[in-house]
Structure formats: C-alpha cells, structure tokens
Coordinates of C-alpha atoms in Angstrom, one line a residue:
X22 CA 59.9 -43.7 -52.7
X23 CA 56.3 -44.7 -52.3
X24 CA 53.2 -43.6 -54.2
X25 CA 50.4 -41.5 -52.7
X26 CA 47.3 -39.6 -53.8
X27 CA 48.0 -35.9 -53.9
X28 CA 45.4 -33.1 -54.1
X29 CA 47.1 -30.6 -56.4
X30 CA 45.2 -27.4 -57.4
X31 CA 47.5 -26.8 -60.3
X32 CA 46.5 -30.1 -62.0
X33 CA 43.3 -30.4 -64.0
X34 CA 42.4 -33.8 -62.4
X35 CA 43.1 -32.3 -59.0
X36 CA 43.5 -35.8 -57.4
X37 CA 46.6 -37.6 -58.8
X38 CA 49.0 -40.3 -57.8
X39 CA 52.6 -39.2 -57.3
X40 CA 55.8 -40.5 -55.7
X41 CA 56.6 -39.2 -52.3
X42 CA 59.2 -39.8 -49.6
X43 CA 58.6 -42.9 -47.4
X44 CA 56.9 -42.2 -44.1
X45 CA 59.2 -41.6 -41.1
X46 CA 57.3 -42.8 -37.9
X47 CA 57.2 -41.2 -34.5
X48 CA 57.9 -43.7 -31.7
X49 CA 54.1 -44.2 -31.2
X50 CA 53.4 -44.9 -34.9
X51 CA 53.6 -48.1 -36.9
X52 CA 54.4 -48.3 -40.6
X53 CA 51.4 -49.8 -42.4
X54 CA 51.3 -51.2 -46.0
X55 CA 47.9 -49.9 -47.1
X56 CA 45.7 -52.4 -48.8
X57 CA 42.4 -50.6 -49.0
X58 CA 40.9 -47.1 -48.4
X59 CA 37.3 -45.9 -48.2
X60 CA 36.1 -42.5 -49.3
X61 CA 34.2 -39.9 -47.3
X62 CA 32.5 -36.9 -48.8
X63 CA 34.1 -34.6 -46.2
X64 CA 37.6 -35.5 -47.1
X65 CA 36.9 -35.3 -50.8
X66 CA 35.2 -31.9 -50.4
X67 CA 38.3 -30.7 -48.5
X68 CA 40.7 -32.1 -51.1
X69 CA 39.0 -30.3 -53.9
X70 CA 39.1 -26.9 -52.2
X71 CA 41.9 -24.5 -51.4
X72 CA 45.0 -23.5 -53.3
X73 CA 47.7 -25.7 -51.7
X74 CA 48.8 -29.3 -52.2
X75 CA 47.3 -31.7 -49.7
X76 CA 47.7 -35.4 -48.7
X77 CA 44.1 -36.5 -48.2
X78 CA 42.7 -39.6 -46.7
X79 CA 41.2 -40.7 -43.4
X80 CA 40.3 -44.4 -43.5
X81 CA 42.7 -47.2 -44.2
X82 CA 43.3 -50.9 -43.7
X83 CA 46.4 -52.9 -44.3
X84 CA 49.3 -54.8 -42.8
X85 CA 51.8 -53.6 -40.2
X86 CA 55.3 -53.8 -41.7
X87 CA 57.0 -52.1 -38.8
X88 CA 55.7 -52.1 -35.3
X89 CA 55.8 -48.8 -33.3
X90 CA 59.2 -48.3 -31.6
X91 CA 57.5 -47.8 -28.2
X92 CA 56.1 -51.3 -28.4
X93 CA 52.5 -50.2 -28.6
X94 CA 49.9 -51.5 -31.0
X95 CA 49.8 -54.5 -33.2
X96 CA 52.9 -56.5 -34.1
X97 CA 54.6 -56.7 -37.5
X98 CA 52.4 -58.8 -39.9
X99 CA 49.1 -57.9 -38.2
X100 CA 46.1 -57.1 -40.3
X101 CA 44.8 -53.7 -39.1
X102 CA 42.3 -50.9 -39.6
X103 CA 42.6 -47.3 -38.5
X104 CA 42.2 -43.6 -39.2
X105 CA 44.5 -40.7 -39.9
X106 CA 43.7 -37.0 -39.7
X107 CA 45.1 -36.9 -43.3
X108 CA 47.4 -38.7 -45.6
X109 CA 45.9 -42.2 -45.5
X110 CA 45.7 -42.5 -49.3
X111 CA 49.2 -43.9 -49.8
X112 CA 51.0 -47.2 -50.3
X113 CA 52.7 -46.8 -46.9
X114 CA 51.7 -44.6 -44.0
X115 CA 52.9 -43.9 -40.4
X116 CA 49.9 -44.5 -38.3
X117 CA 49.2 -43.8 -34.6
X118 CA 48.7 -47.0 -32.7
X119 CA 46.1 -45.2 -30.6
X120 CA 43.8 -45.0 -33.6
X121 CA 44.4 -48.5 -34.9
X122 CA 43.1 -52.1 -34.2
X123 CA 43.7 -55.6 -35.5
X124 CA 40.9 -57.1 -37.6
X125 CA 39.7 -60.7 -37.7
X126 CA 40.9 -62.9 -40.5
X127 CA 37.4 -63.2 -41.9
X128 CA 37.0 -59.5 -42.4
X129 CA 38.3 -58.3 -45.7
X130 CA 40.5 -55.2 -46.1
X131 CA 37.7 -53.6 -48.1
X132 CA 35.1 -54.2 -45.4
X133 CA 37.5 -53.0 -42.6
X134 CA 38.3 -49.8 -44.4
X135 CA 34.7 -48.6 -44.2
X136 CA 34.7 -48.8 -40.3
X137 CA 36.7 -45.9 -38.9
X138 CA 34.9 -42.7 -39.8
X139 CA 31.4 -44.0 -40.6
X140 CA 31.3 -46.8 -38.0
X141 CA 32.8 -44.8 -35.1
X142 CA 30.6 -41.8 -35.9
X143 CA 27.5 -43.9 -35.7
X144 CA 28.6 -45.7 -32.6
X145 CA 29.5 -42.5 -30.7
X146 CA 26.4 -40.7 -31.8
X147 CA 24.2 -43.6 -30.4
X148 CA 26.0 -43.4 -27.1
X149 CA 24.9 -39.8 -26.5
X150 CA 21.4 -40.8 -25.2
X151 CA 22.6 -43.7 -23.1
X152 CA 20.4 -46.9 -22.9
X153 CA 18.2 -47.0 -26.0
X154 CA 16.0 -50.0 -25.2
X155 CA 12.5 -48.9 -25.9
X156 CA 13.5 -45.4 -27.0
X157 CA 12.7 -43.7 -30.3
X158 CA 15.6 -42.8 -32.6
X159 CA 15.4 -40.8 -35.9
X160 CA 18.3 -41.0 -38.4
X161 CA 18.7 -38.7 -41.4
X162 CA 21.1 -39.5 -44.3
X163 CA 20.1 -43.1 -43.7
X164 CA 21.7 -44.5 -46.9
X165 CA 25.0 -42.8 -46.3
X166 CA 28.1 -44.3 -44.7
X167 CA 27.2 -43.2 -41.2
X168 CA 23.5 -43.8 -41.6
X169 CA 23.9 -47.4 -42.7
X170 CA 26.0 -48.3 -39.6
X171 CA 23.8 -46.1 -37.3
X172 CA 20.7 -48.1 -38.3
X173 CA 22.3 -51.5 -37.9
X174 CA 23.7 -50.6 -34.5
X175 CA 20.6 -48.9 -33.3
X176 CA 18.4 -51.9 -34.3
X177 CA 20.5 -54.1 -32.0
X178 CA 19.8 -51.8 -29.0
X179 CA 16.1 -52.5 -28.9
X180 CA 15.2 -48.9 -30.0
X181 CA 12.3 -48.0 -32.3
X182 CA 14.3 -46.6 -35.3
X183 CA 13.0 -44.3 -38.0
X184 CA 15.0 -43.6 -41.1
X185 CA 14.7 -41.3 -44.1
X186 CA 15.0 -41.9 -47.8
X187 CA 14.5 -39.8 -50.9
X188 CA 12.8 -42.6 -52.9
X189 CA 10.9 -45.8 -52.2
X190 CA 13.8 -47.8 -53.7
X191 CA 16.2 -46.4 -51.1
X192 CA 13.6 -46.8 -48.4
X193 CA 13.8 -50.6 -49.0
X194 CA 17.6 -50.4 -48.3
X195 CA 16.9 -48.5 -45.0
X196 CA 14.4 -51.2 -43.9
X197 CA 17.0 -53.8 -44.7
X198 CA 19.3 -52.1 -42.2
X199 CA 16.8 -52.5 -39.5
X200 CA 14.6 -49.4 -39.6
X201 CA 11.1 -49.9 -38.1
X202 CA 9.7 -47.0 -40.2
X203 CA 11.0 -45.0 -43.1
X204 CA 10.0 -41.5 -44.1
X205 CA 10.2 -41.1 -47.9
X206 CA 10.7 -37.6 -49.3
X207 CA 12.9 -34.5 -49.2
X208 CA 14.1 -33.1 -45.9
X209 CA 12.6 -35.9 -43.9
X210 CA 9.1 -34.3 -44.1
X211 CA 6.7 -36.4 -42.1
X212 CA 9.1 -37.6 -39.5
X213 CA 7.0 -36.0 -36.8
X214 CA 4.3 -38.6 -37.1
X215 CA 6.5 -41.2 -35.4
X216 CA 7.9 -38.8 -32.7
X217 CA 8.7 -37.4 -30.3
X218 CA 12.3 -38.8 -30.4
X219 CA 14.7 -39.5 -27.6
X220 CA 17.7 -39.3 -30.1
X221 CA 18.1 -37.8 -33.5
X222 CA 21.2 -38.3 -35.5
X223 CA 21.6 -35.8 -38.4
X224 CA 24.2 -35.7 -41.1
X225 CA 22.2 -33.4 -43.4
X226 CA 22.2 -30.0 -41.7
X227 CA 20.5 -26.9 -43.2
X228 CA 16.7 -26.7 -43.1
X229 CA 16.5 -30.4 -42.2
X230 CA 18.3 -29.8 -38.9
X231 CA 16.1 -26.8 -38.1
X232 CA 13.0 -28.9 -38.6
X233 CA 14.2 -31.8 -36.6
X234 CA 14.4 -30.0 -33.3
X235 CA 10.6 -29.7 -32.9
X236 CA 10.5 -33.5 -32.9
X237 CA 12.6 -33.9 -29.8
X238 CA 10.9 -35.2 -26.6
X239 CA 11.9 -34.2 -23.1
X240 CA 15.6 -35.1 -22.4
X241 CA 15.9 -35.7 -26.1
X242 CA 19.3 -35.2 -27.8
X243 CA 19.9 -34.2 -31.4
X244 CA 23.4 -35.1 -32.6
X245 CA 24.5 -33.1 -35.6
X246 CA 27.7 -34.2 -37.4
X247 CA 27.3 -33.2 -41.0
X248 CA 25.9 -30.6 -43.4
X249 CA 25.6 -32.3 -46.8
X250 CA 22.6 -30.0 -47.4
X251 CA 23.9 -26.8 -46.1
X252 CA 26.2 -25.6 -43.2
X253 CA 23.7 -22.9 -42.3
X254 CA 20.5 -23.5 -40.3
X255 CA 18.0 -21.0 -38.8
X256 CA 16.9 -22.6 -35.5
X257 CA 13.8 -21.7 -33.6
X258 CA 15.1 -21.9 -30.1
X259 CA 11.6 -22.3 -28.7
X260 CA 11.7 -25.9 -30.0
X261 CA 14.5 -26.6 -27.5
X262 CA 13.3 -24.4 -24.6
X263 CA 9.6 -25.3 -24.4
X264 CA 10.1 -29.0 -24.7
X265 CA 12.6 -28.8 -21.8
X266 CA 15.9 -30.7 -21.0
X267 CA 16.7 -31.1 -24.7
X268 CA 20.2 -30.9 -26.1
X269 CA 21.8 -30.1 -29.5
X270 CA 25.2 -31.8 -29.6
X271 CA 27.7 -30.9 -32.3
X272 CA 30.0 -34.0 -32.9
X273 CA 33.4 -33.6 -34.5
X274 CA 34.9 -37.1 -34.7
X275 CA 38.5 -36.2 -34.1
X276 CA 37.6 -34.5 -30.9
X277 CA 35.2 -37.3 -30.0
X278 CA 37.9 -39.9 -30.3
X279 CA 39.7 -38.3 -27.4
X280 CA 37.0 -39.5 -25.0
X281 CA 37.0 -43.2 -26.1
X282 CA 39.4 -46.1 -26.6
X283 CA 39.5 -46.1 -30.4
X284 CA 41.3 -49.5 -30.7
X285 CA 38.7 -51.1 -28.5
X286 CA 35.8 -49.6 -30.5
X287 CA 37.3 -50.5 -33.9
X288 CA 37.9 -54.0 -32.6
X289 CA 34.2 -54.2 -31.5
X290 CA 33.0 -53.0 -34.9
X291 CA 35.2 -55.4 -36.8
X292 CA 34.1 -58.3 -34.7
X293 CA 30.5 -57.4 -35.3
X294 CA 31.3 -57.6 -39.0
X295 CA 33.0 -61.0 -38.6
X296 CA 30.0 -62.3 -36.7
X297 CA 27.6 -61.0 -39.4
X298 CA 25.9 -58.6 -37.0
X299 CA 27.1 -55.6 -38.9
X300 CA 27.1 -55.5 -42.7
X301 CA 29.1 -52.9 -44.6
X302 CA 27.3 -51.6 -47.6
X303 CA 30.0 -51.3 -50.2
X304 CA 28.5 -49.9 -53.4
X305 CA 31.7 -49.5 -55.4
X306 CA 35.0 -51.2 -55.4
X307 CA 37.8 -50.1 -57.7
X308 CA 41.6 -49.8 -58.0
X309 CA 42.9 -46.6 -56.4
X310 CA 44.0 -45.4 -59.8
X311 CA 40.3 -44.6 -60.4
X312 CA 40.3 -42.1 -57.5
X313 CA 39.1 -39.1 -59.5
X314 CA 36.2 -40.7 -61.2
X315 CA 35.0 -42.5 -58.0
X316 CA 35.4 -39.3 -56.0
X317 CA 33.3 -37.4 -58.6
X318 CA 30.5 -40.1 -58.5
X319 CA 30.5 -40.0 -54.7
X320 CA 30.1 -36.2 -54.6
X321 CA 27.3 -36.4 -57.2
X322 CA 25.5 -39.0 -55.0
X323 CA 25.5 -41.6 -57.8
X324 CA 25.3 -44.4 -55.2
X325 CA 24.5 -45.1 -51.6
X326 CA 26.8 -46.6 -49.0
X327 CA 30.6 -46.7 -49.2
X328 CA 33.2 -46.6 -52.0
X329 CA 36.3 -48.6 -51.5
X330 CA 39.6 -48.4 -53.4
X331 CA 42.2 -51.2 -53.4
X332 CA 45.9 -50.6 -53.7
X333 CA 47.9 -52.8 -56.0
X334 CA 50.9 -53.7 -53.8

C-alpha cells in the first residue's frame, strides 16, 4: 500500500492522507516516487466541492522507480517533473511519459514542482501573439503562480510588460519579475494608460476581463485562462469589433498541451531555472501532512506565488 491525499466529503477536514492501492501503470506510464507537489487554486477548489471522493493533484516532481514498459520517457533513477489530470498528491504515481521531463541536478524537487501548470500556462499564453519583441503585454494576477512566470518569460522576449498588483508592496514583487510598469489597485484600473496592448493574459475573469478588452490594439489577443474573481463576465462586443482583428482566446491547459511537446517545454523551463533565468517564487514550503492548512491559506490568498509540499519518503 502507499499513501495518498484523498478529498473526502464525509470527513470534516475534507483533505486527508489515507492508504491506497499501489499504482498499476499502462505501458506508456512510468512509476514515480513523488518527492514534492505544488498547489494550484483550481485543483483545491475542485477538491473541496462535490459529494464524491477524489484523488486530487496536478503538479509533481520525483524519481522514476520503474520506467514505462514501452521504453518511452526517462530511465529508472531519473529526477523528473510532470503533470497529471488528477491524483498527483501521492507517494507513488503512474505518470504519462508524454507529460514528463527530466530535470537538471541543480534544480530542486520543490522548484521543479512549480513548473507544470503555472510555467506551461505562462509559456503557452505568451506564444499566442507570436514574436513579442517591441510589443506591449498586460498581465493580470501578476503575483500568482502563472503571473510570476508570465512576467519573467515575457521580460526575456523584449516586450514592454505591464503588471497589476493590489498593493504597492506587491507591486515591488511584480517589478522584480521584470514588469516595466505596474498598475496598483483593484481590477487593474488604470491599465489603459499604457495601452493599447498586443497581448493580454488574464487569470482573474469577471469584470476585470470585461474591462480589458477595450485595451486591445489591432490584431491584439486576450488570453483568458482563469476566473479567480468570477466565472461570469458581461462583454461589450464593440470593444472587439470596432478595434478590428482582435481575438479572445480561452485557454484550457489540458487541451493546450495536445498541441505542444510537453517534455520539451518542461525541459526548457527547468533549464531556465538551472541557469538562473527563471526564478520560482515559493512562498510556503511544508510537509504534505499540512495539506489542509496550506490549502486553506492559499484559497484565502494569504501569500503570493506558489506553495510546495514535500513528501517524507
């Protein structure tokens, strides 16, 4: 038996660690001994809702203890990072090699575990506008997991990058991630003064998303991938039509991954970390036994950046 985090609606704590059957891999899956996991608000929100037991977890890093039977992916003993649709919060997992990459020795398991969901989301969103040299990019949710990586990656493209922050203290963090300008205040009010934008990356949704569309320039693209504010938004379509050749792109990472080589992109991100070009912002590190308290703090926005939990195995 191995231990895993279970979301159980019949238990007061909801998120508990229980023994489960060891994973049985498909031929294209490797068995990974998980060393670290990072938390995302979306998976926590999902795990705390519904009336059925769930095996949550998207991001993991660890060591391959059994290579995939079809010979694909990293060999036994390799240090790896990857993502699962669910179930990554466990001591051992069966993980698709097509969603996994080796990591450099200089990258810690904690650092690596922050890369799959946040790092790939940022990378793929930035690719939606093509070459960004000299372009203007606006990023909301700048201090969140995706926002941190989006800023650092965008700054390396030669784009003029504008971020958002609720306080001046958080604005300093955004500037440290490479933002040329930071709009301080609720809902990104004042972002228009630096526009129009060639690319907008929004993880907030709600009224923020609706207000952003008026700041797109011709051929501008707004990538929406989250709704931490609200899943509902009343859009004035004139903002899209009258500007002309603008796009509103809904990005769902699991679908997005089908159009890219995830192992190559995870390798690129981890190499950037190894070279010091990409700096994970890990605000909290704790043992995985603290899952419920750390999950609560993350949902209450008690800190910026990522939360990483380490498994004792």
